[in-house]
Coordinates of C-alpha atoms in Angstrom, one line a residue:
M39 CA 6.8 13.5 -17.3
S40 CA 9.8 14.5 -19.4
Q41 CA 11.3 12.3 -22.1
A42 CA 14.5 12.1 -20.1
A43 CA 12.7 10.8 -17.0
Y44 CA 10.9 8.3 -19.1
S45 CA 14.1 6.9 -20.6
I46 CA 15.5 6.4 -17.1
D47 CA 12.5 4.6 -15.7
P48 CA 9.5 3.9 -18.0
F49 CA 7.5 2.7 -15.0
A50 CA 8.1 5.7 -12.8
E51 CA 4.6 7.1 -13.6
D52 CA 2.3 4.7 -11.9
A53 CA -1.3 5.5 -10.8
S54 CA -1.2 2.5 -8.4
L55 CA 1.6 4.1 -6.3
I56 CA 0.8 7.4 -4.8
P57 CA 3.3 9.4 -2.6
A58 CA 1.6 10.4 0.7
A59 CA 2.6 12.7 3.4
T60 CA 2.3 10.1 6.2
P61 CA 3.8 11.0 9.6
I62 CA 6.9 8.8 9.2
W63 CA 8.5 10.4 12.4
R64 CA 6.0 8.2 14.3
E65 CA 7.9 5.1 13.4
A66 CA 10.4 6.2 16.1
M67 CA 7.9 5.0 18.6
F68 CA 8.6 1.4 17.7
P69 CA 10.9 0.6 20.7
L70 CA 8.4 2.1 23.1
E71 CA 5.6 0.0 21.6
W72 CA 7.8 -3.2 22.0
L73 CA 8.4 -2.3 25.7
A74 CA 4.7 -1.7 26.2
L75 CA 3.8 -5.1 24.7
R76 CA 6.2 -6.9 27.2
A77 CA 4.5 -5.2 30.1
S78 CA 1.0 -6.1 28.8
P79 CA -1.0 -9.2 30.2
V80 CA -1.9 -10.0 26.6
Y81 CA 1.9 -10.8 25.8
W82 CA 1.6 -13.5 28.4
G83 CA -1.7 -14.9 27.0
F84 CA -4.0 -13.4 29.6
G85 CA -7.4 -12.1 28.6
V86 CA -7.4 -13.4 25.0
P87 CA -9.0 -16.5 23.4
H88 CA -6.5 -19.4 22.9
G89 CA -6.1 -21.8 20.0
D90 CA -6.0 -25.6 19.8
G91 CA -3.0 -26.3 17.7
E92 CA -4.2 -24.6 14.5
P93 CA -1.4 -23.7 12.0
V94 CA -0.6 -20.0 11.6
V95 CA 1.9 -18.8 9.2
V96 CA 3.4 -15.2 9.8
V97 CA 4.6 -13.3 6.8
P98 CA 7.0 -10.3 7.2
G99 CA 6.6 -6.9 5.4
F100 CA 8.6 -5.2 2.6
L101 CA 12.4 -5.3 3.1
A102 CA 12.0 -7.4 6.3
S103 CA 12.5 -11.1 7.1
D104 CA 11.0 -13.5 9.6
V105 CA 13.2 -12.1 12.3
S106 CA 10.8 -9.1 12.4
L107 CA 8.0 -11.5 13.6
V108 CA 9.8 -13.4 16.3
E109 CA 7.7 -11.9 19.1
L110 CA 4.4 -12.6 17.2
Y111 CA 5.6 -16.2 16.4
W112 CA 6.3 -17.1 20.1
W113 CA 3.2 -15.3 21.4
L114 CA 1.1 -17.5 19.0
A115 CA 2.8 -20.5 20.4
R116 CA 2.0 -19.4 24.0
I117 CA -1.7 -18.9 23.3
G118 CA -2.1 -22.4 21.7
Y119 CA -1.4 -22.1 18.1
R120 CA 1.3 -23.9 15.9
P121 CA 3.1 -21.1 14.4
Y122 CA 5.3 -21.2 11.2
F123 CA 7.7 -18.6 9.9
S124 CA 7.2 -17.8 6.2
N125 CA 10.7 -19.1 5.2
I126 CA 10.6 -16.6 2.3
G127 CA 13.9 -14.9 3.2
R128 CA 14.1 -11.2 3.0
N129 CA 10.9 -9.7 1.3
V130 CA 12.6 -7.8 -1.4
D131 CA 12.1 -10.1 -4.4
C132 CA 9.4 -10.5 -7.1
P133 CA 6.0 -10.8 -5.3
D134 CA 4.9 -13.7 -7.6
H135 CA 8.2 -15.5 -6.8
I136 CA 7.9 -15.0 -3.1
T137 CA 4.2 -16.1 -3.1
G138 CA 5.5 -19.4 -4.6
R139 CA 8.0 -19.8 -1.7
L140 CA 5.2 -18.9 0.8
L141 CA 2.9 -21.5 -0.8
E142 CA 5.6 -24.2 -0.1
T143 CA 5.5 -23.3 3.6
V144 CA 1.6 -23.3 3.7
R145 CA 1.5 -26.7 2.1
R146 CA 4.0 -28.1 4.6
A147 CA 2.1 -26.6 7.5
R148 CA -1.1 -28.1 6.1
K149 CA 0.5 -31.5 5.6
E150 CA 2.0 -31.5 9.2
T151 CA -1.3 -30.4 10.9
G152 CA -4.0 -31.7 8.6
Q153 CA -5.7 -28.3 8.7
R154 CA -6.0 -25.4 6.4
V155 CA -3.7 -22.6 7.3
R156 CA -4.3 -19.1 8.9
L157 CA -2.0 -16.4 7.4
V158 CA -1.0 -13.3 9.4
G159 CA 0.9 -10.8 7.2
H160 CA 2.5 -7.5 7.9
S161 CA 2.4 -4.8 5.2
L162 CA 3.5 -6.4 1.9
G163 CA 3.4 -9.7 3.8
G164 CA -0.4 -9.2 4.1
M165 CA -0.6 -8.5 0.4
L166 CA 1.2 -11.7 -0.4
S167 CA -1.0 -13.6 1.9
R168 CA -4.1 -12.2 0.2
N169 CA -2.6 -13.2 -3.2
L170 CA -2.0 -16.7 -2.0
A171 CA -5.5 -17.1 -0.6
L172 CA -7.1 -15.9 -3.8
E173 CA -5.0 -18.4 -5.8
H174 CA -5.2 -21.3 -3.4
P175 CA -8.3 -21.0 -1.3
D176 CA -8.3 -24.7 -0.6
E177 CA -5.0 -24.3 1.4
V178 CA -6.0 -21.2 3.5
A179 CA -8.5 -20.9 6.3
M180 CA -8.2 -17.1 6.9
V181 CA -6.1 -14.1 6.2
I182 CA -5.3 -11.3 8.7
T183 CA -3.4 -8.3 7.3
L184 CA -1.5 -5.7 9.5
G185 CA -1.1 -2.4 7.9
S186 CA -1.3 -3.8 4.3
P187 CA -2.2 -1.3 1.6
F188 CA -4.1 -3.7 -0.6
R189 CA -6.6 -1.2 -2.1
D190 CA -6.4 -0.4 -5.8
A191 CA -3.8 2.3 -5.1
V192 CA -1.0 2.1 -2.6
R193 CA -0.6 5.5 -0.9
A194 CA 2.7 5.4 0.9
H195 CA 5.5 7.6 2.1
P196 CA 7.9 8.6 -0.7
V197 CA 10.7 6.7 1.1
L198 CA 8.9 3.4 0.6
I199 CA 8.2 4.2 -3.1
S200 CA 11.8 5.2 -3.7
A201 CA 12.9 1.9 -2.1
A202 CA 10.7 -0.1 -4.6
A203 CA 12.2 2.0 -7.5
T204 CA 15.7 1.2 -6.3
L205 CA 15.0 -2.5 -6.3
R206 CA 13.6 -2.2 -9.9
E207 CA 16.8 -0.5 -10.9
H208 CA 19.0 -3.3 -9.5
G209 CA 16.7 -6.2 -10.2
G210 CA 18.3 -9.5 -11.3
T211 CA 21.2 -9.3 -8.9
G212 CA 21.7 -10.1 -5.2
L213 CA 18.6 -10.6 -3.0
A214 CA 16.2 -9.3 -5.7
K215 CA 17.4 -11.6 -8.5
N216 CA 13.9 -12.2 -9.9
V217 CA 12.8 -8.5 -9.9
R218 CA 12.1 -7.1 -13.4
P219 CA 11.7 -3.5 -14.5
A220 CA 7.9 -3.5 -13.9
C221 CA 7.9 -5.2 -10.4
F222 CA 6.3 -3.4 -7.5
S223 CA 4.2 -1.4 -10.0
G224 CA 0.8 -1.4 -11.5
H225 CA 2.4 -1.9 -15.0
C226 CA 3.3 -5.5 -14.1
M227 CA 1.1 -8.2 -15.5
C228 CA 1.8 -10.8 -12.9
T229 CA -0.8 -12.6 -10.8
F230 CA 0.1 -10.6 -7.7
V231 CA -0.7 -7.3 -9.3
K232 CA -3.9 -8.7 -10.8
N233 CA -5.1 -9.8 -7.4
M234 CA -4.3 -6.5 -5.9
L235 CA -6.0 -4.3 -8.6
A236 CA -8.9 -6.6 -9.6
P237 CA -9.3 -9.5 -7.2
E238 CA -11.8 -12.3 -8.0
D239 CA -14.6 -13.1 -5.6
W240 CA -13.2 -14.1 -2.1
E241 CA -13.7 -17.6 -0.9
V242 CA -11.5 -17.2 2.3
P243 CA -12.3 -15.0 5.4
R244 CA -10.1 -12.0 5.5
Y245 CA -9.7 -9.2 8.1
A246 CA -7.7 -6.0 8.1
V247 CA -5.9 -4.3 10.9
Y248 CA -4.9 -0.7 10.4
S249 CA -3.8 2.4 12.3
R250 CA -4.4 6.0 11.8
R251 CA -1.1 6.7 13.3
D252 CA 0.7 4.7 10.5
G253 CA 3.8 6.6 9.4
V254 CA 4.5 4.5 6.3
V255 CA 1.2 3.9 4.5
E256 CA -2.1 5.8 4.5
W257 CA -4.6 3.9 6.6
E258 CA -7.3 4.3 4.0
S259 CA -5.3 2.0 1.7
C260 CA -5.4 -0.8 4.4
I261 CA -9.1 -1.3 5.1
E262 CA -11.9 -3.4 3.6
E263 CA -15.1 -1.8 2.1
D264 CA -17.1 -3.7 4.8
P265 CA -16.3 -2.1 8.2
A266 CA -17.1 -5.4 10.0
L267 CA -13.9 -6.8 8.5
N268 CA -11.7 -4.0 9.9
D269 CA -10.0 -3.5 13.3
E270 CA -8.3 -0.2 14.3
V271 CA -5.2 -0.2 16.6
H272 CA -3.2 2.7 17.8
S273 CA 0.4 1.9 16.7
S274 CA 3.1 2.9 14.3
H275 CA 3.5 0.8 11.1
L276 CA 6.6 -1.0 12.3
G277 CA 5.2 -1.2 15.8
M278 CA 2.0 -2.9 14.6
V279 CA 3.7 -6.4 14.9
V280 CA 4.7 -5.7 18.6
H281 CA 1.6 -4.0 19.8
A282 CA -0.7 -5.4 22.5
G283 CA -3.8 -4.0 20.7
T284 CA -2.8 -5.8 17.5
Y285 CA -2.3 -9.1 19.4
R286 CA -5.7 -8.7 21.1
V287 CA -7.3 -8.3 17.7
I288 CA -5.4 -11.3 16.1
A289 CA -6.4 -13.6 19.0
R290 CA -10.1 -12.7 18.5
R291 CA -10.1 -13.0 14.8
L292 CA -8.2 -16.3 14.7
R293 CA -11.1 -17.9 16.6
M294 CA -13.5 -16.8 13.8
A295 CA -12.2 -19.3 11.2

């Protein structure tokens, strides 16, 4: 890398963020996936195991807010769970800071239900959920990640990596007021990055949902080493949160806590 490039962004060279030629055009299928969900019996709670009032916190992905998970939230309620939105706001701030806000929601859910909480996180939301579970296993019963690139290197479309770089450039202002120059990179020394690159032994059950049709992140970044912990669906990255196959997997996995 040239000296000029380094002076602009000293964290631009990052082995934990690798541009990948993912088929981002497939993300245009999102509206059709949403329509297909509405037509599926799974959406109405048929043919899937039901819950018994257990708390489930849903966590949105990078750049998104709880609005992106409205369908998932109400579906969880229909099949017998007590869902909670994350209340983290738009997911664009420092991951450690957002994990702290997520912890407040988890503790409230546990206090109100008397039960450890299940976390279902999409993309970066799944990574935040894993971080919280590693730091506070006494609060969490299970983590389910949906298209979350939690492996040691995030292989994602250049658009996503550019968005993270833009947030670093404008950190400290607006929505990303806690973002610092090393945020969203392997250079950061925060707890979130430590738990992504070198997690301690797991105490909490975790499961990963991935799609080979993912147009944003490479699916190999989104799976556990143990195949028994992984479930494949056939959706886009954005569409994973409104996909009947995803919902079927979530219903099955939630009963395993």
